[in-house]
Coordinates of C-alpha atoms in Angstrom, one line a residue:
M461 CA 125.6 217.1 107.6
S462 CA 129.2 218.1 107.2
A463 CA 131.8 217.2 104.8
A464 CA 135.2 215.4 105.8
P465 CA 138.2 214.8 103.6
D466 CA 139.0 211.5 102.1
A467 CA 141.1 209.4 104.5
S468 CA 143.0 206.2 104.5
P469 CA 141.2 203.1 105.1
R470 CA 142.4 203.3 108.7
D471 CA 140.7 206.8 109.4
P472 CA 138.5 206.8 111.2
A473 CA 139.6 204.2 113.7
P474 CA 137.1 201.2 114.4
P475 CA 134.9 202.1 117.0
Q476 CA 135.8 200.7 120.5
T477 CA 133.4 198.1 122.0
P478 CA 133.3 196.7 125.4
A479 CA 135.2 193.4 125.7
A480 CA 132.1 191.2 126.1
T481 CA 130.6 192.8 122.9
I482 CA 131.2 191.1 119.7
P483 CA 131.3 193.5 116.9
L484 CA 128.6 193.5 114.2
A485 CA 128.5 194.6 110.6
G486 CA 126.1 194.1 107.8
V487 CA 124.8 195.0 104.3
I488 CA 121.5 197.0 104.0
G489 CA 119.4 196.7 101.0
W490 CA 115.7 195.9 99.7
P491 CA 116.1 193.2 98.8
V492 CA 119.5 191.9 99.9
A493 CA 119.1 188.2 99.8
H494 CA 121.2 188.0 96.7
S495 CA 124.1 190.1 98.1
R496 CA 127.4 188.3 98.3
S497 CA 128.9 190.5 100.8
P498 CA 128.0 188.3 103.8
R499 CA 130.1 185.5 102.1
L500 CA 132.9 187.7 101.4
H501 CA 133.2 189.3 105.0
A502 CA 132.6 186.0 106.5
H503 CA 135.8 184.6 104.9
W504 CA 137.9 187.6 106.2
L505 CA 136.5 187.1 109.7
R506 CA 137.5 183.3 109.5
R507 CA 140.7 184.0 108.0
Y508 CA 141.7 186.5 110.5
G509 CA 140.3 185.1 113.6
I510 CA 138.1 187.9 114.5
A511 CA 135.3 187.5 116.6
G512 CA 132.5 189.3 114.6
H513 CA 129.7 188.8 112.4
Y514 CA 128.5 190.3 109.1
V515 CA 124.8 189.7 108.3
P516 CA 122.4 190.9 105.6
L517 CA 119.6 193.4 106.7
A518 CA 116.6 193.6 104.6
V519 CA 115.3 197.1 105.3
A520 CA 112.5 198.8 103.5
P521 CA 113.1 202.4 102.3
E522 CA 110.7 203.9 104.8
H523 CA 112.5 202.4 107.7
L524 CA 115.9 203.1 106.9
G525 CA 116.6 206.3 109.3
Q526 CA 115.1 204.4 112.1
V527 CA 117.3 201.2 111.5
L528 CA 120.3 203.1 110.9
H529 CA 120.2 204.9 114.2
A530 CA 119.3 201.9 115.9
L531 CA 122.1 199.6 114.8
P532 CA 124.8 201.1 117.0
R533 CA 122.9 200.3 120.0
A534 CA 122.6 196.8 118.9
G535 CA 126.4 196.5 118.8
F536 CA 126.9 197.2 115.1
V537 CA 130.3 199.1 114.2
G538 CA 129.1 199.8 110.6
C539 CA 127.4 198.5 107.5
N540 CA 127.6 198.6 103.8
V541 CA 124.6 200.1 101.9
T542 CA 123.2 198.7 98.4
I543 CA 120.4 199.5 96.4
P544 CA 118.1 201.4 96.7
H545 CA 119.5 203.1 100.0
K546 CA 122.7 204.7 98.8
E547 CA 121.6 208.2 98.1
A548 CA 119.3 208.1 101.4
A549 CA 122.1 206.8 103.6
L550 CA 124.2 209.9 102.3
A551 CA 121.6 212.3 103.3
L552 CA 121.2 210.6 106.9
A553 CA 125.0 210.7 107.4
D554 CA 126.5 213.3 109.9
I555 CA 130.2 213.1 108.5
V556 CA 130.5 212.7 104.5
T557 CA 133.9 212.1 102.7
D558 CA 134.6 214.1 99.8
R559 CA 134.3 211.5 97.4
A560 CA 131.1 210.4 98.6
S561 CA 129.6 213.9 98.4
L562 CA 131.0 214.0 94.7
I563 CA 129.4 210.9 93.8
G564 CA 126.2 211.7 95.5
A565 CA 125.8 208.1 97.4
A566 CA 127.3 206.1 100.2
N567 CA 128.0 202.5 100.3
T568 CA 130.1 202.4 103.5
L569 CA 128.9 203.6 107.0
I570 CA 130.8 203.7 110.1
F571 CA 129.1 204.3 113.3
R572 CA 131.2 206.2 115.6
P573 CA 131.6 206.0 119.3
D574 CA 130.1 209.5 119.7
G575 CA 126.9 208.4 118.0
R576 CA 127.7 210.0 114.4
I577 CA 127.2 208.2 111.3
H578 CA 130.4 208.5 108.9
A579 CA 129.5 208.0 105.3
D580 CA 132.0 206.9 102.5
N581 CA 132.0 205.7 99.0
T582 CA 134.4 202.8 98.2
D583 CA 133.1 201.9 94.8
G584 CA 135.6 204.0 93.0
Y585 CA 138.4 202.7 94.9
G586 CA 137.3 199.2 94.3
F587 CA 137.1 199.9 90.5
I588 CA 140.6 201.2 90.4
A589 CA 142.1 198.6 92.6
N590 CA 140.4 195.7 90.5
L591 CA 142.2 197.1 87.4
Q592 CA 145.5 197.4 88.9
Q593 CA 145.4 194.1 90.3
H594 CA 144.4 192.2 87.3
A595 CA 146.2 194.7 84.6
A596 CA 149.4 195.8 86.4
D597 CA 150.5 197.9 83.6
W598 CA 147.1 199.7 83.2
S599 CA 147.4 203.5 83.4
A600 CA 144.4 206.0 83.2
S601 CA 146.7 208.5 81.7
A602 CA 147.2 206.2 78.6
G603 CA 144.3 207.7 76.9
P604 CA 140.6 208.4 76.8
A605 CA 138.2 206.5 78.8
A606 CA 134.8 205.4 77.6
V607 CA 132.0 204.8 80.2
I608 CA 128.7 203.1 79.1
G609 CA 125.9 204.1 81.3
A610 CA 125.4 207.1 83.7
G611 CA 123.9 205.8 86.9
G612 CA 125.4 205.5 90.4
A613 CA 128.2 203.1 89.6
A614 CA 129.0 205.1 86.5
R615 CA 129.5 208.3 89.0
A616 CA 131.8 206.3 91.1
V617 CA 133.8 205.2 88.0
V618 CA 133.8 208.6 86.5
A619 CA 135.1 210.1 89.6
A620 CA 137.8 207.7 90.1
L621 CA 138.9 207.8 86.4
L622 CA 139.2 211.5 86.4
E623 CA 141.1 211.5 89.9
C624 CA 143.7 209.0 88.4
G625 CA 144.3 211.4 85.5
V626 CA 142.3 210.3 82.4
P627 CA 142.9 212.9 79.7
E628 CA 139.1 212.7 78.6
L629 CA 136.1 210.8 79.7
R630 CA 133.7 209.9 77.3
I631 CA 130.0 208.8 78.3
A632 CA 126.9 207.8 76.7
N633 CA 123.7 206.8 78.4
R634 CA 120.3 205.8 76.9
T635 CA 118.7 208.7 78.8
R636 CA 121.2 211.5 77.7
I637 CA 120.2 214.0 80.3
R638 CA 121.7 211.8 83.0
A639 CA 125.0 211.8 81.0
D640 CA 124.9 215.6 80.6
Q641 CA 124.2 216.0 84.3
I642 CA 127.6 214.2 84.9
R643 CA 129.5 216.5 82.7
A644 CA 127.9 219.4 84.4
E645 CA 129.2 218.2 87.8
F646 CA 132.6 216.6 86.9
G647 CA 133.8 219.2 84.2
A648 CA 135.1 219.7 80.8
R649 CA 137.2 216.5 80.4
V650 CA 133.7 214.7 80.2
V651 CA 132.4 214.5 76.7
V652 CA 128.7 213.1 76.2
Y653 CA 127.8 211.1 73.3
D654 CA 124.4 210.2 72.2
W655 CA 123.4 206.6 72.7
A656 CA 123.2 206.0 69.2
Q657 CA 126.8 207.0 68.8
T658 CA 128.1 204.7 71.4
G659 CA 130.1 202.7 69.0
N660 CA 131.9 205.7 67.9
M661 CA 132.8 206.7 71.4
L662 CA 135.2 203.6 71.5
E663 CA 137.5 205.1 68.9
G664 CA 141.0 205.7 70.5
A665 CA 139.6 204.8 73.9
A666 CA 142.4 203.1 76.0
T667 CA 139.9 202.2 78.7
V668 CA 136.3 201.1 78.1
V669 CA 133.9 200.2 81.0
N670 CA 130.3 198.9 80.9
S671 CA 128.7 200.4 84.2
T672 CA 125.1 199.3 83.1
S673 CA 123.4 196.2 84.2
M674 CA 123.0 195.0 80.6
G675 CA 124.5 191.6 80.6
M676 CA 123.7 190.6 84.0
E677 CA 121.7 187.4 84.4
G678 CA 118.2 187.8 83.4
T679 CA 118.7 190.7 81.1
Q680 CA 119.5 191.7 77.7
P681 CA 123.4 191.4 76.8
L682 CA 125.1 194.8 75.9
R683 CA 125.6 194.6 72.1
L684 CA 127.7 197.3 70.6
P685 CA 129.3 197.7 67.2
L686 CA 132.9 197.3 68.2
D687 CA 134.6 198.2 64.9
A688 CA 136.2 201.3 66.4
L689 CA 137.5 199.2 69.5
S690 CA 141.3 199.4 69.4
P691 CA 142.9 195.9 70.3
E692 CA 145.2 197.7 72.6
A693 CA 142.1 198.9 74.9
L694 CA 141.5 197.5 78.4
V695 CA 137.9 196.4 78.7
T696 CA 136.0 195.8 81.9
D697 CA 132.3 195.1 83.0
L698 CA 131.0 196.0 86.3
V699 CA 128.6 193.0 86.0
Y700 CA 129.8 189.8 87.8
T701 CA 127.0 187.4 87.3
P702 CA 127.9 186.0 85.1
L703 CA 131.9 186.7 85.4
D704 CA 132.3 186.5 81.7
T705 CA 129.8 188.6 80.0
H706 CA 128.9 188.8 76.1
F707 CA 130.5 192.2 76.2
L708 CA 133.8 190.8 77.6
R709 CA 133.9 188.0 75.1
A710 CA 133.3 190.4 72.1
A711 CA 136.1 192.7 73.3
R712 CA 138.7 189.6 73.6
A713 CA 137.6 188.7 70.1
R714 CA 139.0 191.9 69.1
G715 CA 142.1 191.2 70.9
C716 CA 141.5 193.3 74.1
R717 CA 142.6 192.7 77.6
T718 CA 139.4 192.1 79.9
V719 CA 138.9 192.5 83.5
D720 CA 135.5 191.1 85.1
G721 CA 133.6 193.0 87.7
L722 CA 134.0 190.8 90.7
G723 CA 137.1 192.3 91.9
M724 CA 135.5 195.7 92.3
L725 CA 133.1 194.0 94.7
L726 CA 135.8 192.5 96.5
H727 CA 138.1 195.5 96.7
Q728 CA 135.4 198.1 97.5
A729 CA 134.6 195.8 100.8
A730 CA 138.2 196.1 102.2
P731 CA 138.2 199.6 103.5
G732 CA 135.0 199.0 105.3
F733 CA 136.2 195.8 107.0
E734 CA 139.3 197.4 108.1
R735 CA 137.4 200.2 109.7
W736 CA 135.1 198.1 111.4
F737 CA 137.2 195.1 112.5
G738 CA 140.8 196.8 112.8
V739 CA 142.3 194.4 110.1
K740 CA 143.6 195.4 106.5
P741 CA 142.1 192.3 104.6
E742 CA 143.9 190.9 101.6
V743 CA 141.9 190.7 98.1
D744 CA 143.4 187.3 96.8
E745 CA 142.2 184.2 94.7
A746 CA 141.0 182.5 97.9
L747 CA 138.6 185.4 98.6
R748 CA 137.3 185.1 94.8
E749 CA 136.8 181.3 95.5
A750 CA 134.9 181.7 98.6
V751 CA 132.5 184.4 97.1
L752 CA 132.0 182.5 94.2
G753 CA 131.1 179.2 96.3

């Protein structure tokens, strides 16, 4: 496996397929029936009149390698990868972007004409693009960022915020060792807080991110003391089912601007679509409505 520098969404070029072949892409997960990615990509395929398909692929972990190497022979030009395959897909790839290597996971694969698998991670790109779209004056350099959680999504958020110039990144996780590992890998701008001190971590933070699954439908809401949270802070939640989480509502009650997590899903999908189908898609309200159904 070799590393490749991060590139624009147009690099590498979409694989060339015979004229009689309809390009295929999909999302691989276990399970995967809940994914909204097929609805998302179907909207773009219709909108741009592209003869292609994007399908859900339920693949058990023990079959991932075999499936990934078989898909190009079935007309697939690439795929998205979701839980629990993101780390394994990275290990199976032949070419890995710097950001995917840093995050330690891949969510976007491109099957190259030469047979090699190119792995990228666009989650951080999607996170930043969502904030920029819905809070146009937001700037990472405005002050410290506070990230709640230290899982795979958090790693993508941390990498993106540090790249954008956040002066200090505070992080807290129920299992502190995972937050300590992020600090060890990402450097001195990362400051780890004990979970019991998460509320204190919010003091003076300009950007606050819930990267945990707490607040998702079927789970307990994220409940934190928000006394230290500045009304000037921008607060976002990576959870998008429901769109308006308890955490976001509590932040708005403090006077904060909030951004829901759906836009991250939409924006992270755009680079893959462009690489696979050759069209740079637009993330707009029509897309949100199509995905929400």
